[in-house]
PDB file of C-alpha atoms and ligand atoms in Angstrom:
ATOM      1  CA  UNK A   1      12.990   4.112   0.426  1.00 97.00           C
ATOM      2  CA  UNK A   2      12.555   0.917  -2.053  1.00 97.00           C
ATOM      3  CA  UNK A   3       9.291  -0.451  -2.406  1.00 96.00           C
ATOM      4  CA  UNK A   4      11.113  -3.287  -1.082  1.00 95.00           C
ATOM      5  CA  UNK A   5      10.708  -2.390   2.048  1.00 95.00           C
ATOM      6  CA  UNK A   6       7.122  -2.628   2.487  1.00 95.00           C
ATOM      7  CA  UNK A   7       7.162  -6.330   2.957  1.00 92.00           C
ATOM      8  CA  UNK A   8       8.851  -5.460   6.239  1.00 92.00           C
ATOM      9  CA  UNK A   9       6.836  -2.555   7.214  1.00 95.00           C
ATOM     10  CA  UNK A  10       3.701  -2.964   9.428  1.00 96.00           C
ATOM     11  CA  UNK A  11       1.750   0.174  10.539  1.00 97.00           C
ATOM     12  CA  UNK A  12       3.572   1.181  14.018  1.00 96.00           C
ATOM     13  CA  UNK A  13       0.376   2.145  15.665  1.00 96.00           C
ATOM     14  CA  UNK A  14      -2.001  -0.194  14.773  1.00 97.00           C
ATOM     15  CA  UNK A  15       0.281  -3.305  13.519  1.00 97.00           C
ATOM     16  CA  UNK A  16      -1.846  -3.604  10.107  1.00 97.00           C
ATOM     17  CA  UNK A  17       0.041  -5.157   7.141  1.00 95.00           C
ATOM     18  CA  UNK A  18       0.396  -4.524   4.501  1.00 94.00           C
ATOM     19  CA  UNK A  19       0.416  -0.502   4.053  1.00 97.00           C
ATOM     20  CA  UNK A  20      -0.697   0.714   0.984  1.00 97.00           C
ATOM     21  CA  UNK A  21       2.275   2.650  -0.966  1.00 98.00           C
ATOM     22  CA  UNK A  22       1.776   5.294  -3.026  1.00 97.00           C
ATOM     23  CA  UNK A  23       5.022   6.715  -5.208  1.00 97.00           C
ATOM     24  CA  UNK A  24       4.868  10.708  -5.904  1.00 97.00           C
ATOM     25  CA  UNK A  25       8.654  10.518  -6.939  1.00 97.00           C
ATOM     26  CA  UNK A  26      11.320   8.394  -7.838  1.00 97.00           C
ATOM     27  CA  UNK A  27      14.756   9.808  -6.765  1.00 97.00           C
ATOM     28  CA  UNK A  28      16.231   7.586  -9.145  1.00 96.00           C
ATOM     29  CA  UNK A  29      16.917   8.951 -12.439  1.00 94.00           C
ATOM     30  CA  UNK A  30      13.788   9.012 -14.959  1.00 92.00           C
ATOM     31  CA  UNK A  31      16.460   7.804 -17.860  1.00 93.00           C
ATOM     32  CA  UNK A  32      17.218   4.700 -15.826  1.00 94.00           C
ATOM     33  CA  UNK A  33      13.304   3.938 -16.258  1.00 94.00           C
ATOM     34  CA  UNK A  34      13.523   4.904 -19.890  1.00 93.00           C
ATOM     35  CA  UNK A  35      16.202   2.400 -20.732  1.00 94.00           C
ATOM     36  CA  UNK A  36      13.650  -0.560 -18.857  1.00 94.00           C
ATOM     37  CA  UNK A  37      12.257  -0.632 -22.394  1.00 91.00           C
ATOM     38  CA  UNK A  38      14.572  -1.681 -24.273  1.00 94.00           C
ATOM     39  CA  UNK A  39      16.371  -3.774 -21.539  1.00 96.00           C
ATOM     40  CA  UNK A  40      13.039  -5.943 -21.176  1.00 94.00           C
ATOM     41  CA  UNK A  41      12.662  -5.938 -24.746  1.00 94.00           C
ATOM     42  CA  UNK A  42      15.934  -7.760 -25.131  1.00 95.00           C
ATOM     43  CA  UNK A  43      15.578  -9.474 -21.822  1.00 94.00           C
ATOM     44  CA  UNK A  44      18.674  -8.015 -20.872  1.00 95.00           C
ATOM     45  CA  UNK A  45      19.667  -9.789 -17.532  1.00 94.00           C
ATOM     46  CA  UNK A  46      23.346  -8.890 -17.509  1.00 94.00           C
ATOM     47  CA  UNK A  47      22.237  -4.999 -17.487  1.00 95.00           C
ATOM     48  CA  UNK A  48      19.966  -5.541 -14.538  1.00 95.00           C
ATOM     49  CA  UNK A  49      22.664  -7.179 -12.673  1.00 94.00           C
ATOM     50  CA  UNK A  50      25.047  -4.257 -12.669  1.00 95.00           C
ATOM     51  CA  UNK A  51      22.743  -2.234 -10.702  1.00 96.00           C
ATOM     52  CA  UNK A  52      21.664  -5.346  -8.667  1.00 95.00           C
ATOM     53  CA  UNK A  53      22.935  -8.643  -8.099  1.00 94.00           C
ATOM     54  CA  UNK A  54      21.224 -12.187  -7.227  1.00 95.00           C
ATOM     55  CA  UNK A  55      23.235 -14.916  -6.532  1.00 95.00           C
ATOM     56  CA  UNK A  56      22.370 -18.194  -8.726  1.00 93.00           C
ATOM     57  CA  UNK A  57      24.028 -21.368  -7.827  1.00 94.00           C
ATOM     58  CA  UNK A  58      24.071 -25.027  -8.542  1.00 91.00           C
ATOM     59  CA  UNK A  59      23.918 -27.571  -6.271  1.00 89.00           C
ATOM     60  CA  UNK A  60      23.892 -31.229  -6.892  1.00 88.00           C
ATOM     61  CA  UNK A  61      21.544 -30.329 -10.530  1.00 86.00           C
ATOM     62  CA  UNK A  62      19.685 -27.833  -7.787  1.00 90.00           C
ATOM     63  CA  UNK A  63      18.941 -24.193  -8.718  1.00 92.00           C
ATOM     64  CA  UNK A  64      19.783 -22.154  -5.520  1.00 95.00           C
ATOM     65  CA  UNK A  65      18.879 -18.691  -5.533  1.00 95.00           C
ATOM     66  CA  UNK A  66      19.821 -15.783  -3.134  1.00 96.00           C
ATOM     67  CA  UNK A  67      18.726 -12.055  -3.781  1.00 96.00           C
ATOM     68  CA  UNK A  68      16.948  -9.221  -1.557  1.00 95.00           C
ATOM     69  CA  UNK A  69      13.572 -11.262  -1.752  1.00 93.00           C
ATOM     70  CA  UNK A  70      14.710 -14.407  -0.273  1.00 93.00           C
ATOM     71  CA  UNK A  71      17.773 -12.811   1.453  1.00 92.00           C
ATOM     72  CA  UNK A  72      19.368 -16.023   2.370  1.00 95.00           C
ATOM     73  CA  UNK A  73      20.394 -18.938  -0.171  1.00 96.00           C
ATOM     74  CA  UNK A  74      17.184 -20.684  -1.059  1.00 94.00           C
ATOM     75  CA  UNK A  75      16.387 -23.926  -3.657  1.00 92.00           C
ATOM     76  CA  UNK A  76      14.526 -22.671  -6.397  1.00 91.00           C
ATOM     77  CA  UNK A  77      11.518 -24.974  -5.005  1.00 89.00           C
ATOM     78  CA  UNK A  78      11.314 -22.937  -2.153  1.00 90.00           C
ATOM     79  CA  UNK A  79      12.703 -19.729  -3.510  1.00 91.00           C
ATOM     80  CA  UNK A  80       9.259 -19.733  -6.307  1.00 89.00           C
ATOM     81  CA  UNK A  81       7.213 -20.549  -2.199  1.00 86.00           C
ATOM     82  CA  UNK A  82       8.274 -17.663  -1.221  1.00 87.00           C
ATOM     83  CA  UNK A  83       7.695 -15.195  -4.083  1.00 87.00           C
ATOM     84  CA  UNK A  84       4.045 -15.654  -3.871  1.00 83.00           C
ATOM     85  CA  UNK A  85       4.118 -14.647  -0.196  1.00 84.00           C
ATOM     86  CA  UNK A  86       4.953 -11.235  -1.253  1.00 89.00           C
ATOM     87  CA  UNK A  87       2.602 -10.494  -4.068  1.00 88.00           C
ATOM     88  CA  UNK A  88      -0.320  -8.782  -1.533  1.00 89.00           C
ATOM     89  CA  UNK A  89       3.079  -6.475  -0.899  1.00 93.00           C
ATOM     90  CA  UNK A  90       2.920  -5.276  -4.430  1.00 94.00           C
ATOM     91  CA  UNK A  91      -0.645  -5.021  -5.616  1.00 93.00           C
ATOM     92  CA  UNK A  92      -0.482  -2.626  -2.467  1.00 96.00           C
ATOM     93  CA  UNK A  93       1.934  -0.746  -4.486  1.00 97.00           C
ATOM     94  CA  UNK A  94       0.646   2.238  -6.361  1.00 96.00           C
ATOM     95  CA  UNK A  95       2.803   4.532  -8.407  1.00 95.00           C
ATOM     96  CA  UNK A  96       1.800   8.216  -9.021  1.00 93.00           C
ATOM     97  CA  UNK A  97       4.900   9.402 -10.413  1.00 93.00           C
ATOM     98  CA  UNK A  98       4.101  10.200 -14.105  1.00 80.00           C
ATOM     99  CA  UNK A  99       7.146   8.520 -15.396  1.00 82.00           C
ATOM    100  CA  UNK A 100       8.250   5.210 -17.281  1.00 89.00           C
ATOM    101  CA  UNK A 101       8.236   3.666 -13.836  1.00 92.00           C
ATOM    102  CA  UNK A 102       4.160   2.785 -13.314  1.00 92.00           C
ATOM    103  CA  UNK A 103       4.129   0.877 -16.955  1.00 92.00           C
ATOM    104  CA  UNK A 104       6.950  -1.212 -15.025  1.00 93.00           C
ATOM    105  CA  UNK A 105       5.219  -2.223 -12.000  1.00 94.00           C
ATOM    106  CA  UNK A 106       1.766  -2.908 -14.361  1.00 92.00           C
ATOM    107  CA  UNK A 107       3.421  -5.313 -16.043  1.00 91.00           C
ATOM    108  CA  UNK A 108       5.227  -6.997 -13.259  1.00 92.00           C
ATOM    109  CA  UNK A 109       1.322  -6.833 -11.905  1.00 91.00           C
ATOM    110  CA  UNK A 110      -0.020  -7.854 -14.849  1.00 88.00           C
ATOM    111  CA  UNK A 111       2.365 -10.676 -16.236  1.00 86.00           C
ATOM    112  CA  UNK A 112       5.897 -10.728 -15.151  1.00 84.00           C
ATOM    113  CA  UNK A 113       4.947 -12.443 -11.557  1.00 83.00           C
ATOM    114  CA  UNK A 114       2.226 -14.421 -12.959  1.00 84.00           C
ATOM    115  CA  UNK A 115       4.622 -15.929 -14.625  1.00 82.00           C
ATOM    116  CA  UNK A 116       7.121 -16.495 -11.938  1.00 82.00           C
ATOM    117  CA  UNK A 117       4.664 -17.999  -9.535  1.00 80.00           C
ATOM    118  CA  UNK A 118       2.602 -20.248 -12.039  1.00 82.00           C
ATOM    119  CA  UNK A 119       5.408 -22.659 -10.922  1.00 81.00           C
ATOM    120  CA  UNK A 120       5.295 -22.455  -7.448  1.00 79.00           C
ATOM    121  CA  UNK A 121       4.085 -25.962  -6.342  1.00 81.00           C
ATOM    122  CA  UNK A 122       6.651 -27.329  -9.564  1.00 81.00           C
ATOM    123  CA  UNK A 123       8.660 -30.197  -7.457  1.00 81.00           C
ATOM    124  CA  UNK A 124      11.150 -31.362 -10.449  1.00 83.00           C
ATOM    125  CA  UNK A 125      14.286 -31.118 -10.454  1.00 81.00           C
ATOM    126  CA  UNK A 126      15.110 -31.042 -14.219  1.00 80.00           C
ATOM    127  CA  UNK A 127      11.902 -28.941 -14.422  1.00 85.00           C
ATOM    128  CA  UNK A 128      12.803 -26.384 -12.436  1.00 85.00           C
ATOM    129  CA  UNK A 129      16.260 -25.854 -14.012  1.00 86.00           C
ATOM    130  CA  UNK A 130      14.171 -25.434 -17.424  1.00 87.00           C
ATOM    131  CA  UNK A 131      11.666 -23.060 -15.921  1.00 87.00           C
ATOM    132  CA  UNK A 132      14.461 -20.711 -13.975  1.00 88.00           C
ATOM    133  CA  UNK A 133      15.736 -20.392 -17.493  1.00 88.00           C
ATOM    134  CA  UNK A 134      12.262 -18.941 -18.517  1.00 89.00           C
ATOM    135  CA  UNK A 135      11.556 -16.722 -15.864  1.00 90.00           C
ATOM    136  CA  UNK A 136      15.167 -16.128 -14.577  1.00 92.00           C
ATOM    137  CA  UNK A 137      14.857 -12.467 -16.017  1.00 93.00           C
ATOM    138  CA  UNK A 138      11.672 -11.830 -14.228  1.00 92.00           C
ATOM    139  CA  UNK A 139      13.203 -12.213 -11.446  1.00 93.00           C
ATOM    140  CA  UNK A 140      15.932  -9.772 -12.052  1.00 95.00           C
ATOM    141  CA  UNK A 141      13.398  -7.200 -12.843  1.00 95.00           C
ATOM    142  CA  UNK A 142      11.510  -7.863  -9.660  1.00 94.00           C
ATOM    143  CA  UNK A 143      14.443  -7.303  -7.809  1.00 96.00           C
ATOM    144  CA  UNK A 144      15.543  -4.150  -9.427  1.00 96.00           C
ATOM    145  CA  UNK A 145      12.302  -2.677  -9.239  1.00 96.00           C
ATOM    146  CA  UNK A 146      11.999  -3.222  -5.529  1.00 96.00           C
ATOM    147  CA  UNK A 147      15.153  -2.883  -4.191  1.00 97.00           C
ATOM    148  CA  UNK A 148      17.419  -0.918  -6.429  1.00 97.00           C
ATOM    149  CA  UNK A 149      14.863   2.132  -7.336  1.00 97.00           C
ATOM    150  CA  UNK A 150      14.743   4.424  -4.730  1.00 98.00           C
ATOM    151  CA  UNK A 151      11.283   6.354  -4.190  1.00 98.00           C
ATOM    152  CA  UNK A 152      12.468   9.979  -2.526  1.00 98.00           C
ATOM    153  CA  UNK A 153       8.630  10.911  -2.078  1.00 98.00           C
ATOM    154  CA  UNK A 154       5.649   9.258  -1.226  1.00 98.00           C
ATOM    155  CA  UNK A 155       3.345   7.956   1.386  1.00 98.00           C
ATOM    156  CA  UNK A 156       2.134   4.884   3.042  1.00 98.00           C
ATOM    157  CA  UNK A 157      -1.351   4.912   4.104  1.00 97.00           C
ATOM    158  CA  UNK A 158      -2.872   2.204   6.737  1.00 97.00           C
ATOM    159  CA  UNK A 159      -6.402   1.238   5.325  1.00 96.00           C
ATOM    160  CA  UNK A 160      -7.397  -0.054   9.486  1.00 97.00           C
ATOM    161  CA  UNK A 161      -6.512   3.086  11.412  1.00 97.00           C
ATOM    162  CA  UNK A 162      -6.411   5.487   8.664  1.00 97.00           C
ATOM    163  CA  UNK A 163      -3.341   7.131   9.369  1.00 98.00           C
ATOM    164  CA  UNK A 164      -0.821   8.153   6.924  1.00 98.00           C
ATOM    165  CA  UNK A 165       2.993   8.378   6.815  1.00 98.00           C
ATOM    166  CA  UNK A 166       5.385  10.261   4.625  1.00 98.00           C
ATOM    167  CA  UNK A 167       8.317   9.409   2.920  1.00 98.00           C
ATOM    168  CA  UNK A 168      10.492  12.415   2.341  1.00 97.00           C
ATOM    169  CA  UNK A 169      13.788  12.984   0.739  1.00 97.00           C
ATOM    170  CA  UNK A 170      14.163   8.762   0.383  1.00 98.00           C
ATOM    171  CA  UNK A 171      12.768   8.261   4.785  1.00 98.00           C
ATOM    172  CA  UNK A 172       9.673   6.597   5.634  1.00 97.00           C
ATOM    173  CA  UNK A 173       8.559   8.663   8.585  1.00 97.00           C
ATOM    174  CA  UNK A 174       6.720   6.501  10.701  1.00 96.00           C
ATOM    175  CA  UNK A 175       6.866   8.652  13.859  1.00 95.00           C
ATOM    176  CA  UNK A 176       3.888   8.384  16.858  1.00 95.00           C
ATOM    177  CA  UNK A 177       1.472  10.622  16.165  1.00 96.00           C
ATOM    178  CA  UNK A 178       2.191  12.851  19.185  1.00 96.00           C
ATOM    179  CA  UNK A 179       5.355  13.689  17.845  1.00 96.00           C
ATOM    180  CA  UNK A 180       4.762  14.610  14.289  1.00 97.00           C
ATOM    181  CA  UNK A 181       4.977  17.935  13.083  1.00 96.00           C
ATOM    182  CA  UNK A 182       1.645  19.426  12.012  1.00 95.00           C
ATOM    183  CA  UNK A 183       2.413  22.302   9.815  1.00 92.00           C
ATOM    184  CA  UNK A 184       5.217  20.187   7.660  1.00 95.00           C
ATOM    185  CA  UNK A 185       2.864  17.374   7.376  1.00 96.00           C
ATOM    186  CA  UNK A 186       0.245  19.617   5.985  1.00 94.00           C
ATOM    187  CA  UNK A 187       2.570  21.572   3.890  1.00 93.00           C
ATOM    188  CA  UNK A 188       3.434  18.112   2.516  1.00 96.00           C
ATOM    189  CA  UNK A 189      -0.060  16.849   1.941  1.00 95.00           C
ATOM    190  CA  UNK A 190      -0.824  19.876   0.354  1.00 92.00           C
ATOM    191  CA  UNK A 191       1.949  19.956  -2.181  1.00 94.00           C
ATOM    192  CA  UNK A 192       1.373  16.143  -3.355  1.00 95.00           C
ATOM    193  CA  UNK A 193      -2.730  16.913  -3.147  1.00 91.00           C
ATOM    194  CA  UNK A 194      -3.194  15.922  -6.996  1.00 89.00           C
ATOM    195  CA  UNK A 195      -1.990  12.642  -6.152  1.00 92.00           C
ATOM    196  CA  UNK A 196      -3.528  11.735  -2.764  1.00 93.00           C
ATOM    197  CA  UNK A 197      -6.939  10.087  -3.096  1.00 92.00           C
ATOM    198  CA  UNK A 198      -9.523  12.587  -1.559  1.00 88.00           C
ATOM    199  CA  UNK A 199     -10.804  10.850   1.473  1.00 90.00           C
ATOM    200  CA  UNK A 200      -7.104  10.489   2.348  1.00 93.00           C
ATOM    201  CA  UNK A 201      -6.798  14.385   2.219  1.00 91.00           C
ATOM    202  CA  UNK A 202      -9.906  15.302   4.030  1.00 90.00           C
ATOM    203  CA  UNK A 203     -10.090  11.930   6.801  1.00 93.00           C
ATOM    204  CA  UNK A 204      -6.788  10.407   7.370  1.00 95.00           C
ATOM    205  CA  UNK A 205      -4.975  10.766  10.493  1.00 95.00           C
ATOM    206  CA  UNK A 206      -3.056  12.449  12.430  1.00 96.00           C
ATOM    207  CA  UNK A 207      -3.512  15.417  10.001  1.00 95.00           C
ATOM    208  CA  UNK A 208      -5.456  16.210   6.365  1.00 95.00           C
ATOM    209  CA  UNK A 209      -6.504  18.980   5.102  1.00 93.00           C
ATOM    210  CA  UNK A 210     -10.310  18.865   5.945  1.00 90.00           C
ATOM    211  CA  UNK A 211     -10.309  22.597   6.885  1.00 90.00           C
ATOM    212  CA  UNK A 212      -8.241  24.191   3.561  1.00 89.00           C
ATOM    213  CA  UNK A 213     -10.127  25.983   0.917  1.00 88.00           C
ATOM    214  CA  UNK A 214      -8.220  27.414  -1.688  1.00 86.00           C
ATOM    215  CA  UNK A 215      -9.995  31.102  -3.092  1.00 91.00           C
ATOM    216  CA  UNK A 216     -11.469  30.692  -6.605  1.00 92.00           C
ATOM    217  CA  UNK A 217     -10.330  34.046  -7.236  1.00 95.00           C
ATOM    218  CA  UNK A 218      -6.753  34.066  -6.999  1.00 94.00           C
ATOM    219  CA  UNK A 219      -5.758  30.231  -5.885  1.00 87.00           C
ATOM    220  CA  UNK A 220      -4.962  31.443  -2.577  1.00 88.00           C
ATOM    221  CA  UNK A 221      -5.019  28.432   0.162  1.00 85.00           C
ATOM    222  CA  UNK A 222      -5.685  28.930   3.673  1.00 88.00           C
ATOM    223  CA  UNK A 223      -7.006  26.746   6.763  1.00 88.00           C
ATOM    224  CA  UNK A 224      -9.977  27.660   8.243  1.00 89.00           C
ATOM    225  CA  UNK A 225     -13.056  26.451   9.815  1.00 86.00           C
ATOM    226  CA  UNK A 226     -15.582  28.854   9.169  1.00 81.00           C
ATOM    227  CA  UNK A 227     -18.829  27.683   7.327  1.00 80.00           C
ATOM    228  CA  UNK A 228     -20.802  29.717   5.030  1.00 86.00           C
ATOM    229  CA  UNK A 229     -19.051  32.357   3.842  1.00 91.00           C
ATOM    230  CA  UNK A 230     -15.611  33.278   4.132  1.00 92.00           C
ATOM    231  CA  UNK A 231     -12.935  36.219   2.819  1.00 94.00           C
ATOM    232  CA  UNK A 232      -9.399  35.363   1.602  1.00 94.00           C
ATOM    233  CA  UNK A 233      -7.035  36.951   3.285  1.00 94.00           C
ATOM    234  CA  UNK A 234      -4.936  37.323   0.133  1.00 95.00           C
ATOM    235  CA  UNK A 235      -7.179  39.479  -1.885  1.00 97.00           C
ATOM    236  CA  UNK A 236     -10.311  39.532  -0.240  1.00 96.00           C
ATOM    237  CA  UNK A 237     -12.861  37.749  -2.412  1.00 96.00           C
ATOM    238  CA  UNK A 238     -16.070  36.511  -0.715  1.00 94.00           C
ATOM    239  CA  UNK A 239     -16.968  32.914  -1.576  1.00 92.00           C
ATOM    240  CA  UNK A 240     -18.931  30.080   0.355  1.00 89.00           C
ATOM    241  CA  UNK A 241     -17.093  27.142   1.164  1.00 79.00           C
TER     242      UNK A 241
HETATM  243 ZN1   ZN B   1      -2.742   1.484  11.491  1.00 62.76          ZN
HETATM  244 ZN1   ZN B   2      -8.058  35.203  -3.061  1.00 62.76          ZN
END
């Protein structure tokens, strides 16, 4: 899935927007992130645009821009308008991934789109041309963080109803809960656990993992719902809960 996405995504049971997105993995490769550096370093535009393209035209001294934000051909008046509509969409954006990748989206927090939509009520022609100059690599960046990386897993947690959806292998699962799979779903919650927020764990729905306890004897985890004090089945150690 790219991060992208989320600006089309409302939760299917409870029609909140926008989900909170949190990135475990990126399936694209780490290097690609790597090379960011040096590519934003030297404001490298043309090297962004061979993974992803935006369209850039002049019309009559007007900037038009089309690219997988705007998706149609938009002046750049309106194209900056519409920017700013999707910056809730990534502050909901959260990467746990450990790589190159969450320094990226901090400073496209941070600065990058601060920058872009600073001129967002700018009405000038001439002005305009001037400032697309300025932030015209920005842009690019934007664009190849949200819609050429490709998150393989992750999930996307609704902060009204409290459920939670997966992505796995690159799909957003967003399935009703009566036909999820339990024991997957847990499986899956259980092997991203270091990055899932506790009260997501043990209180989201359809399914967390309020009744695993892992043995402090020999890391053993099991489900169960006994209080007090229970035996692992692995190697029988007696410890309260
Ligand atoms: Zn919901
Ligand atoms: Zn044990």
């Amino acid at each position: 899935m790219k991060s992208g996405l989320l600006s089309l995504l409302a939760c299917p049971i409870c029609k909140y927007y926008p989900l909170q997105l949190k990135i475990f993995k990126w399936e694209t490769d780490s290097d690609k992130f790597n090379q960011l550096e040096s590519i934003i370093a030297e404001k490298n535009t043309e090297q962004l645009n061979k993974d992803i393209q935006i369209k850039v035209s002049k019309i009559e001294n007007e900037i038009r821009v089309k690219d997988n934000i705007s998706r149609s051909e938009k002046p750049i008046s309106d194209y900056l308008k519409g920017l700013n509509n999707i910056y809730d969409d990534i502050l909901a954006i959260e990467d746990n991934s450990n790589t190159k990748s969450n320094e990226i989206l901090d400073l496209i927090k941070k600065e990058l789109f601060n920058k872009i939509i600073e001129y967002k009520n700018e009405k000038n022609i001439k002005d305009l041309t001037k400032i697309f100059e300025q932030i015209k690599f920005n842009i690019h960046l934007l664009n190849w963080y949200l819609f050429y990386a490709e998150i393989e897993e992750g999930i996307m947690i609704c902060e009204k109803c409290n459920r939670w959806f997966p992505i796995i292998e690159t799909i957003p699962q967003m399935l009703p809960d009566e036909i999820r799979k339990e024991k997957p779903e847990k499986e899956f919650l259980k092997k991203w656990k270091d990055n899932i927020k506790e009260e997501v764990l043990l209180e989201a729905i359809p399914f967390n993992l309020e009744n695993y306890v892992i043995c402090p004897q020999c890391g053993h985890s099991f489900e169960t719902v006994e209080g007090g004090e229970i035996i692992c089945p692995n190697c029988n150690y007696i410890f309260n809960r």
